[in-house]
Coordinates of N, CA, C and O in Angstrom, one line a residue:
M27 N 0.8 -1.2 0.0 CA 0.0 -0.3 0.0 C 0.8 1.3 -0.1 O 2.0 1.6 0.8
T28 N 0.4 2.1 -1.0 CA 1.4 3.3 -0.8 C 0.5 4.7 -0.6 O -0.5 4.8 -0.6
T29 N 1.6 5.2 0.4 CA 0.9 6.5 0.9 C 2.0 8.0 0.4 O 3.1 7.5 0.4
A30 N 1.1 8.8 0.6 CA 1.7 10.2 -0.2 C 1.5 11.2 0.8 O 0.5 10.9 1.6
V31 N 2.1 11.9 1.4 CA 1.8 13.5 1.9 C 1.9 14.7 0.9 O 2.8 14.9 0.1
Y32 N 0.7 15.3 1.0 CA 0.8 16.5 0.3 C 0.6 17.4 1.5 O 0.0 17.5 2.0
P33 N 1.8 18.1 1.5 CA 2.0 19.2 2.5 C 1.7 20.7 2.2 O 1.8 21.0 1.0
G34 N 1.2 21.3 3.3 CA 1.1 22.8 2.5 C 0.5 23.9 3.9 O -0.3 23.0 5.1
S35 N 0.3 25.1 3.8 CA -0.3 25.7 4.8 C -1.7 25.7 4.4 O -2.9 25.9 5.3
F36 N -2.4 25.6 3.0 CA -3.9 25.6 2.7 C -4.5 26.7 3.5 O -5.5 26.4 4.0
D37 N -3.9 27.9 3.2 CA -4.5 28.9 3.9 C -5.0 30.2 2.9 O -4.4 31.0 2.7
P38 N -6.2 29.9 2.1 CA -7.2 28.5 2.4 C -6.7 27.8 1.2 O -6.1 28.0 0.3
I39 N -7.2 26.6 1.3 CA -7.1 25.7 0.2 C -7.9 26.2 -1.1 O -9.0 27.0 -1.0
T40 N -7.4 25.8 -2.0 CA -8.0 26.6 -3.5 C -8.3 25.5 -4.6 O -8.1 24.3 -4.0
N41 N -9.0 25.6 -5.2 CA -9.6 24.4 -6.4 C -8.3 23.9 -6.9 O -8.5 22.8 -7.4
G42 N -7.3 24.8 -7.0 CA -6.1 24.2 -7.6 C -5.5 22.9 -6.6 O -4.9 22.1 -7.1
H43 N -5.6 23.1 -5.4 CA -4.9 22.1 -4.1 C -6.1 21.2 -4.4 O -5.5 19.8 -4.2
L44 N -7.5 21.0 -4.7 CA -8.2 20.0 -4.7 C -8.0 19.4 -5.7 O -8.0 18.1 -6.1
D45 N -7.6 20.0 -6.9 CA -7.0 19.2 -8.1 C -6.0 18.1 -7.9 O -6.0 16.9 -8.5
I46 N -5.0 18.8 -7.3 CA -3.8 18.2 -7.0 C -4.1 16.7 -5.9 O -3.6 15.8 -6.4
I47 N -4.6 17.2 -5.0 CA -5.6 16.1 -4.4 C -6.2 15.0 -4.9 O -5.7 13.7 -4.7
G48 N -7.1 15.2 -6.0 CA -7.9 14.4 -6.5 C -7.0 13.5 -7.6 O -6.9 12.3 -7.6
R49 N -6.1 14.0 -8.3 CA -4.9 13.3 -9.1 C -3.9 12.3 -8.4 O -3.7 11.4 -8.5
A50 N -3.5 13.1 -7.2 CA -2.5 12.2 -6.6 C -3.4 10.8 -5.9 O -2.8 9.9 -5.6
A51 N -4.6 11.2 -5.2 CA -5.4 9.9 -4.9 C -5.7 9.0 -6.0 O -5.9 7.6 -5.7
S52 N -5.4 9.3 -7.0 CA -5.4 8.2 -8.3 C -4.3 7.5 -8.7 O -4.0 6.5 -9.2
V53 N -3.0 8.1 -8.1 CA -1.9 7.3 -7.9 C -1.8 6.4 -6.6 O -0.8 5.5 -6.9
F54 N -1.8 7.1 -5.5 CA -1.5 6.2 -4.6 C -2.8 6.2 -3.7 O -3.8 6.7 -3.5
D55 N -2.4 4.8 -2.8 CA -3.3 4.4 -1.8 C -4.1 5.1 -0.9 O -5.4 5.4 -0.9
T56 N -2.9 5.9 -0.4 CA -3.5 6.7 1.0 C -2.7 8.0 0.6 O -1.8 8.3 0.2
V57 N -3.7 9.2 0.5 CA -3.1 10.8 0.7 C -3.3 11.0 1.9 O -4.5 11.4 2.1
V58 N -2.0 11.6 2.6 CA -2.4 12.5 3.8 C -2.0 13.8 3.3 O -0.9 14.3 3.1
I59 N -3.2 14.6 3.9 CA -3.3 16.3 3.3 C -2.2 16.9 4.7 O -3.2 16.7 5.6
G60 N -1.3 17.3 4.7 CA -0.3 17.5 5.9 C -0.4 19.2 6.4 O 0.0 19.8 5.3
V61 N -1.3 19.7 6.8 CA -1.6 21.2 7.2 C -0.6 21.5 8.0 O -0.6 21.4 9.6
L62 N 0.4 22.5 7.3 CA 1.5 22.9 8.4 C 0.5 23.9 9.4 O -0.1 24.7 9.1
A63 N 1.1 23.4 10.9 CA 0.8 24.4 11.9 C 2.2 24.7 12.3 O 2.9 24.3 13.4
N64 N 2.7 25.7 11.8 CA 4.1 26.7 12.0 C 3.7 27.8 13.0 O 3.2 28.6 12.7
P65 N 4.2 27.4 14.3 CA 3.9 28.6 15.1 C 4.7 30.0 15.0 O 4.5 30.8 15.5
R66 N 5.3 29.9 14.1 CA 6.4 31.2 13.5 C 5.7 31.8 12.8 O 6.5 32.7 12.4
K67 N 4.8 31.5 12.1 CA 4.2 31.9 11.0 C 2.4 32.4 11.4 O 2.0 31.7 12.3
T68 N 2.0 33.1 10.9 CA 0.9 33.9 11.4 C -0.6 33.5 10.2 O -0.9 34.4 9.4
P69 N -0.8 32.5 10.1 CA -1.9 32.2 8.7 C -3.3 33.2 9.5 O -3.4 33.4 10.2
L70 N -3.6 33.6 8.1 CA -5.3 34.0 8.4 C -6.1 33.1 9.0 O -6.8 33.4 9.6
L71 N -6.0 31.9 8.9 CA -7.1 30.9 9.4 C -6.3 30.1 10.1 O -5.2 29.5 9.9
S72 N -7.2 29.5 11.3 CA -6.4 29.0 12.3 C -6.0 27.3 11.7 O -6.9 26.7 10.8
V73 N -5.2 26.4 12.4 CA -5.3 25.1 11.9 C -6.5 24.3 11.8 O -6.5 23.7 11.1
E74 N -7.3 24.4 12.9 CA -8.4 24.0 13.0 C -9.4 24.3 11.7 O -10.2 23.1 11.5
T75 N -9.5 25.2 11.7 CA -10.1 26.0 10.6 C -9.8 25.4 9.2 O -10.6 24.8 8.6
R76 N -8.5 25.4 9.0 CA -8.4 24.9 7.7 C -8.5 23.4 7.6 O -8.7 23.0 6.6
I77 N -8.5 22.4 8.7 CA -8.5 21.4 8.6 C -10.0 21.3 8.1 O -10.3 20.3 7.2
A78 N -10.8 21.7 9.0 CA -12.6 21.5 8.5 C -12.9 22.1 7.4 O -13.4 21.2 6.8
V79 N -12.2 22.8 7.0 CA -12.4 23.4 5.7 C -12.0 22.7 4.7 O -12.9 22.0 3.5
I80 N -11.0 22.1 4.8 CA -10.3 20.8 3.7 C -11.4 19.8 3.7 O -11.6 19.3 2.9
E81 N -11.8 19.2 4.9 CA -12.5 18.1 5.1 C -13.9 18.3 4.1 O -14.3 17.4 3.5
A82 N -14.7 19.4 4.6 CA -15.8 19.5 3.9 C -15.8 19.6 2.3 O -16.7 19.5 1.8
A83 N -14.7 20.2 1.9 CA -14.5 20.6 0.4 C -14.0 19.2 -0.2 O -14.7 19.1 -1.2
L84 N -13.5 18.3 0.7 CA -13.3 17.0 0.1 C -14.6 16.4 0.2 O -15.0 15.6 -0.9
R85 N -15.2 16.3 1.2 CA -16.7 15.7 1.1 C -17.7 16.5 -0.2 O -18.4 15.6 -0.7
D86 N -17.6 17.8 0.0 CA -18.6 18.2 -1.5 C -18.0 17.8 -2.5 O -19.3 17.7 -3.5
A87 N -16.8 17.8 -2.7 CA -16.4 17.2 -4.2 C -16.4 15.8 -4.4 O -16.2 15.4 -5.6
G88 N -17.0 14.9 -3.5 CA -17.1 13.7 -3.5 C -16.2 12.7 -3.4 O -16.0 11.6 -4.0
A89 N -14.9 13.0 -2.8 CA -13.7 12.5 -2.6 C -14.1 11.1 -1.9 O -14.7 11.2 -0.9
A90 N -13.2 10.0 -1.9 CA -13.0 9.0 -1.4 C -12.6 9.3 0.1 O -11.0 9.1 0.3
M91 N -13.2 9.7 1.2 CA -12.8 10.1 2.1 C -11.9 8.9 3.0 O -11.1 9.1 4.1
D92 N -12.5 7.7 2.4 CA -11.6 6.4 3.7 C -9.9 6.6 2.9 O -9.6 5.6 3.6
R93 N -9.7 7.2 2.0 CA -8.4 7.0 1.5 C -7.7 8.2 1.6 O -6.4 8.5 1.1
L94 N -8.1 9.4 2.0 CA -7.6 10.9 2.4 C -7.5 10.8 3.9 O -8.7 10.3 4.7
V95 N -6.3 11.5 4.5 CA -6.3 11.9 6.0 C -6.0 13.4 5.9 O -5.0 13.7 5.2
V96 N -6.6 14.1 6.6 CA -6.4 15.5 7.0 C -5.7 15.6 8.4 O -6.5 15.4 9.2
T97 N -4.6 16.2 8.6 CA -4.1 16.2 9.8 C -3.1 17.3 9.7 O -2.6 17.9 8.8
S98 N -2.7 18.0 10.9 CA -2.0 19.2 10.7 C -0.4 18.4 11.0 O -0.2 17.4 11.8
F99 N 0.6 19.6 11.0 CA 2.1 18.6 11.6 C 2.9 19.8 11.6 O 2.7 20.9 11.1
D100 N 3.9 20.1 12.5 CA 5.1 21.0 12.3 C 6.4 20.2 12.4 O 6.4 19.2 12.5
G101 N 7.2 21.0 11.8 CA 8.5 20.9 11.4 C 9.0 20.1 10.5 O 8.4 20.7 9.2
L102 N 9.7 19.5 10.2 CA 10.2 18.9 8.7 C 9.7 17.8 7.8 O 9.2 17.0 8.6
T103 N 8.5 18.3 7.2 CA 8.1 17.5 6.3 C 8.5 15.8 6.0 O 7.7 14.7 5.8
V104 N 9.8 15.8 5.9 CA 10.4 14.5 5.7 C 9.8 13.3 6.9 O 9.9 12.4 7.0
D105 N 10.1 14.1 7.9 CA 10.1 13.4 9.5 C 8.3 13.1 9.6 O 8.1 11.9 10.2
F106 N 7.7 14.0 8.7 CA 6.3 13.8 9.0 C 6.0 12.7 8.1 O 5.0 12.0 8.4
C107 N 6.6 12.7 6.9 CA 6.4 11.3 6.3 C 7.0 10.0 6.9 O 6.1 9.1 6.8
Q108 N 8.1 10.3 7.4 CA 8.3 8.8 7.7 C 7.7 8.5 9.0 O 7.2 7.3 9.3
A109 N 6.8 9.4 10.0 CA 6.0 9.1 11.0 C 4.7 8.5 10.1 O 4.2 7.7 10.9
R110 N 3.9 8.9 9.2 CA 3.0 8.6 8.5 C 3.1 7.2 7.5 O 2.5 6.7 7.0
Q111 N 4.6 6.8 7.6 CA 5.1 5.7 6.5 C 4.6 6.1 5.3 O 4.2 5.2 4.5
A112 N 5.0 7.3 5.0 CA 4.9 7.7 3.2 C 6.0 7.2 2.5 O 6.9 8.0 2.9
S113 N 6.0 7.3 1.5 CA 6.9 7.0 0.5 C 7.2 8.0 -0.6 O 8.3 8.3 -1.2
A114 N 6.4 9.2 -0.3 CA 6.4 10.0 -1.1 C 5.7 11.5 -0.7 O 5.2 11.6 0.2
I115 N 6.4 12.4 -1.3 CA 5.7 13.7 -0.9 C 5.0 14.4 -2.2 O 5.7 14.2 -3.7
V116 N 4.0 14.8 -2.2 CA 2.9 15.3 -3.3 C 3.4 17.0 -3.4 O 3.3 17.5 -2.3
R117 N 3.4 17.6 -4.6 CA 3.8 18.7 -4.8 C 3.2 19.2 -6.2 O 3.1 18.4 -7.2
G118 N 2.4 20.2 -6.1 CA 1.7 20.8 -7.3 C 2.9 22.1 -8.1 O 3.3 22.9 -7.0
L119 N 2.9 22.1 -9.1 CA 3.4 23.2 -10.1 C 2.4 24.1 -10.7 O 1.7 23.6 -11.4
R120 N 2.9 25.4 -10.9 CA 2.0 26.1 -11.7 C 2.7 26.8 -12.7 O 2.0 27.0 -14.0
A121 N 4.0 26.9 -12.5 CA 5.0 27.7 -13.5 C 6.4 27.3 -13.1 O 7.0 26.4 -12.1
I122 N 7.1 27.6 -14.2 CA 8.7 27.4 -13.8 C 9.6 28.0 -12.8 O 10.3 27.1 -12.1
S123 N 8.9 28.9 -12.3 CA 9.5 29.7 -11.2 C 9.0 28.7 -10.0 O 10.0 28.5 -9.1
D124 N 8.0 27.9 -9.7 CA 7.6 27.2 -8.9 C 8.8 25.8 -8.9 O 8.9 25.2 -7.8
F125 N 8.7 25.1 -10.1 CA 9.7 24.1 -10.6 C 11.3 24.5 -9.7 O 11.9 23.5 -9.0
E126 N 11.8 25.7 -9.9 CA 13.2 25.9 -9.1 C 13.2 25.6 -7.7 O 14.0 25.3 -7.1
T127 N 12.1 26.3 -6.9 CA 11.9 26.5 -5.8 C 11.5 25.1 -5.3 O 12.4 24.1 -4.4
E128 N 10.8 24.2 -5.9 CA 10.7 22.7 -5.7 C 11.3 21.9 -5.5 O 11.6 21.0 -5.0
M129 N 12.2 22.2 -6.8 CA 13.4 21.3 -6.9 C 14.5 21.1 -5.9 O 15.1 20.2 -5.7
Q130 N 14.8 22.6 -5.3 CA 15.6 22.3 -4.4 C 14.9 22.1 -3.3 O 15.9 21.3 -2.3
L131 N 14.0 21.7 -2.8 CA 13.5 21.3 -1.7 C 13.4 20.1 -2.1 O 13.4 19.1 -1.0
A132 N 12.8 19.4 -3.2 CA 12.7 18.0 -3.3 C 14.4 17.0 -3.1 O 14.7 16.2 -2.6
H133 N 15.6 18.2 -3.7 CA 16.7 17.7 -3.7 C 17.2 17.5 -2.1 O 18.0 16.7 -1.5
N134 N 16.9 18.4 -1.2 CA 17.1 18.8 0.0 C 16.5 17.5 0.8 O 17.1 16.9 1.7
N135 N 15.2 17.3 0.7 CA 14.1 16.3 1.3 C 15.1 14.8 1.0 O 15.0 14.0 1.8
R136 N 15.4 14.6 -0.1 CA 15.8 13.6 -0.6 C 17.0 13.1 0.0 O 17.9 12.0 0.4
V137 N 17.9 13.9 0.3 CA 19.3 14.1 1.1 C 19.0 13.5 2.5 O 19.5 12.8 3.2
L138 N 17.9 14.2 3.5 CA 17.2 13.8 4.5 C 16.5 12.8 4.9 O 16.8 11.8 5.6
A139 N 15.8 12.4 3.5 CA 15.3 11.0 3.8 C 15.3 10.1 2.5 O 14.5 10.7 1.7
P140 N 16.3 9.6 2.2 CA 16.6 8.9 0.9 C 15.1 7.6 0.3 O 15.1 7.9 -1.0
A141 N 14.7 7.4 1.2 CA 13.5 6.8 1.0 C 12.3 7.4 0.7 O 11.0 6.6 0.4
V142 N 12.0 8.7 0.6 CA 10.9 9.6 0.4 C 11.3 10.4 -0.8 O 12.3 11.0 -0.9
D143 N 10.4 10.1 -1.9 CA 10.7 10.7 -2.9 C 9.6 11.7 -3.2 O 8.8 11.6 -2.5
T144 N 10.0 12.7 -4.3 CA 8.9 13.8 -4.6 C 8.2 13.5 -5.5 O 8.9 13.0 -6.8
V145 N 7.1 13.8 -6.0 CA 6.3 13.5 -7.1 C 5.3 14.8 -7.6 O 4.9 15.3 -6.9
F146 N 5.8 15.2 -8.3 CA 5.1 16.7 -9.1 C 3.9 16.2 -9.9 O 4.1 15.6 -10.7
F147 N 2.6 17.3 -9.7 CA 1.6 17.1 -10.5 C 1.7 18.6 -11.1 O 1.9 19.6 -10.3
M148 N 1.2 19.0 -12.4 CA 1.2 19.9 -12.8 C -0.2 20.4 -12.9 O -1.2 19.5 -12.8
T149 N -0.5 21.7 -12.3 CA -1.7 22.3 -12.1 C -2.6 22.3 -13.2 O -1.9 22.5 -14.2
S150 N -3.9 21.8 -13.0 CA -4.6 22.0 -14.3 C -4.4 23.6 -14.9 O -4.4 24.8 -14.2
V151 N -4.7 23.7 -16.3 CA -4.9 24.9 -17.1 C -5.8 26.1 -16.3 O -5.3 27.0 -16.0
E152 N -7.0 25.4 -15.8 CA -7.9 26.5 -15.1 C -7.7 26.7 -13.9 O -8.0 28.2 -13.4
N153 N -6.8 26.4 -13.1 CA -6.4 26.9 -12.1 C -4.8 27.0 -11.8 O -4.1 27.7 -10.8
G154 N -4.1 27.3 -13.0 CA -2.6 27.8 -13.0 C -2.3 29.1 -12.5 O -0.8 29.2 -12.2
Y155 N -3.1 29.6 -12.6 CA -2.8 31.3 -11.8 C -3.3 31.5 -10.2 O -3.1 32.5 -9.8
V156 N -4.0 30.4 -9.6 CA -4.6 30.7 -8.5 C -3.5 30.3 -7.6 O -2.9 29.2 -7.7
S157 N -3.3 31.1 -6.3 CA -2.7 30.7 -5.4 C -3.5 30.9 -4.2 O -4.1 32.3 -4.1
S158 N -3.2 30.6 -2.9 CA -4.0 31.3 -1.9 C -3.5 32.7 -1.4 O -4.4 33.4 -0.9
S159 N -2.4 32.7 -1.6 CA -1.5 34.1 -1.3 C -2.5 35.1 -2.4 O -3.0 36.5 -1.8
L160 N -2.7 35.0 -3.5 CA -3.7 35.4 -4.4 C -5.2 35.8 -4.0 O -5.8 36.9 -3.8
V161 N -5.5 34.9 -3.5 CA -6.7 34.8 -2.8 C -7.1 35.7 -1.7 O -8.4 36.0 -1.7
K162 N -6.2 35.5 -0.9 CA -6.6 36.2 0.4 C -6.4 38.0 -0.2 O -7.2 38.9 0.6
E163 N -5.7 38.1 -1.1 CA -5.3 39.9 -1.3 C -6.8 39.9 -2.2 O -6.8 41.0 -1.7
I164 N -6.9 39.0 -3.0 CA -8.4 39.9 -3.7 C -9.4 39.7 -2.7 O -10.5 40.4 -3.0
A165 N -9.9 38.5 -1.7 CA -10.8 38.9 -0.8 C -10.5 39.8 0.0 O -11.7 40.5 0.5
S166 N -9.6 40.3 0.6 CA -9.2 41.5 1.4 C -9.7 42.9 0.9 O -10.1 43.8 1.5
F167 N -9.6 42.8 -0.5 CA -10.3 44.1 -0.9 C -11.9 44.1 -1.6 O -12.4 44.4 -2.5
G168 N -12.1 42.8 -1.3 CA -13.9 42.6 -1.5 C -14.1 42.0 -2.7 O -15.3 41.7 -3.2
G169 N -13.0 41.2 -3.4 CA -13.2 40.6 -4.8 C -13.6 39.6 -4.6 O -13.7 38.6 -3.9
D170 N -14.2 38.9 -5.9 CA -14.9 37.6 -5.8 C -14.0 36.4 -6.1 O -13.3 36.4 -7.2
V171 N -13.9 35.7 -4.8 CA -12.8 34.4 -5.1 C -13.8 33.4 -5.2 O -12.8 31.9 -5.4
S172 N -14.6 33.0 -5.6 CA -15.6 31.9 -5.4 C -15.3 31.0 -6.5 O -15.7 29.9 -6.6
S173 N -14.4 31.5 -7.3 CA -14.1 30.4 -8.9 C -13.1 30.0 -8.6 O -12.1 29.2 -8.9
M174 N -12.3 30.5 -7.3 CA -11.0 29.9 -7.2 C -10.9 29.2 -6.0 O -9.7 28.3 -5.4
V175 N -11.7 29.1 -4.9 CA -11.6 28.3 -3.9 C -13.0 27.6 -3.6 O -14.2 27.9 -4.3
P176 N -12.9 26.4 -3.2 CA -14.2 25.6 -3.0 C -14.9 26.5 -2.0 O -14.7 27.2 -1.1
A177 N -16.1 26.1 -2.0 CA -17.7 27.0 -1.3 C -17.5 26.5 0.2 O -17.9 27.6 1.0
A178 N -16.8 25.6 0.4 CA -16.8 25.5 2.0 C -15.5 26.6 2.5 O -15.6 26.9 3.8
A179 N -14.8 27.3 1.7 CA -13.8 27.9 1.9 C -14.2 29.4 2.5 O -13.8 30.3 2.9
L180 N -15.4 29.8 1.4 CA -15.8 31.3 1.6 C -16.4 31.8 2.8 O -15.6 32.9 2.9
G181 N -17.4 30.9 3.5 CA -17.3 31.6 4.9 C -16.1 32.0 5.7 O -16.2 33.3 6.4
P182 N -15.5 31.0 5.8 CA -14.4 31.1 7.0 C -13.4 32.1 6.4 O -12.6 33.1 7.2
L183 N -13.0 32.2 5.1 CA -12.0 33.0 4.6 C -12.7 34.5 4.9 O -12.3 35.6 5.4
R184 N -13.8 34.8 4.6 CA -14.9 36.3 4.6 C -14.8 36.6 6.4 O -14.3 37.6 6.9
E185 N -15.1 35.3 7.4 CA -15.0 35.8 8.9 C -13.9 36.3 9.1 O -13.5 37.3 9.9
A186 N -12.6 35.5 8.6 CA -11.2 35.6 9.0 C -10.9 37.2 8.8 O -10.1 37.8 9.5
L187 N -11.3 37.2 7.5 CA -10.8 38.7 6.7 C -11.8 39.9 7.6 O -11.1 40.9 8.1
A188 N -12.9 39.8 7.8 CA -13.7 40.8 8.9 C -13.3 41.1 10.2 O -13.4 42.0 10.6
S189 N -12.9 39.9 10.6 CA -12.1 40.1 12.3 C -10.8 40.7 12.1 O -10.3 40.8 13.5
R190 N -10.2 41.0 11.0 CA -8.8 41.5 11.1 C -8.9 43.2 11.5 O -9.6 43.7 11.3

């Protein structure tokens, strides 16, 4: 049985993230969505909210929840992979600039944990321009991000921005 970890902040999860999760789930038996709970960063949404939003979005999308695990982690991704007995890290690529950064991370992770490989999925064309940072910026100015994020993310995103 193959397990992969898809790590990220998911602050908030986007339709691009959901696309990558769906495609990874068609390749691996289990995909662990690792929500980074980094106390040194200040995300817009709490880790608990991000997990709840991801789970709701996956259920709404009809995902096979018995093959997906959503949980938080802090520290090195490869340590999290080893703790979950994952043989792969899943990453999404939108552009050449993503590849350069992700390649460095993949090489470093391979040095730290030679048994854990990185697998890249190209983001679908319709989601190639979407990022969580862009979503937060547009939403903070009152822009419509409903085509960029799953419906489950809209309410928590608006609430978090309103309380700022």
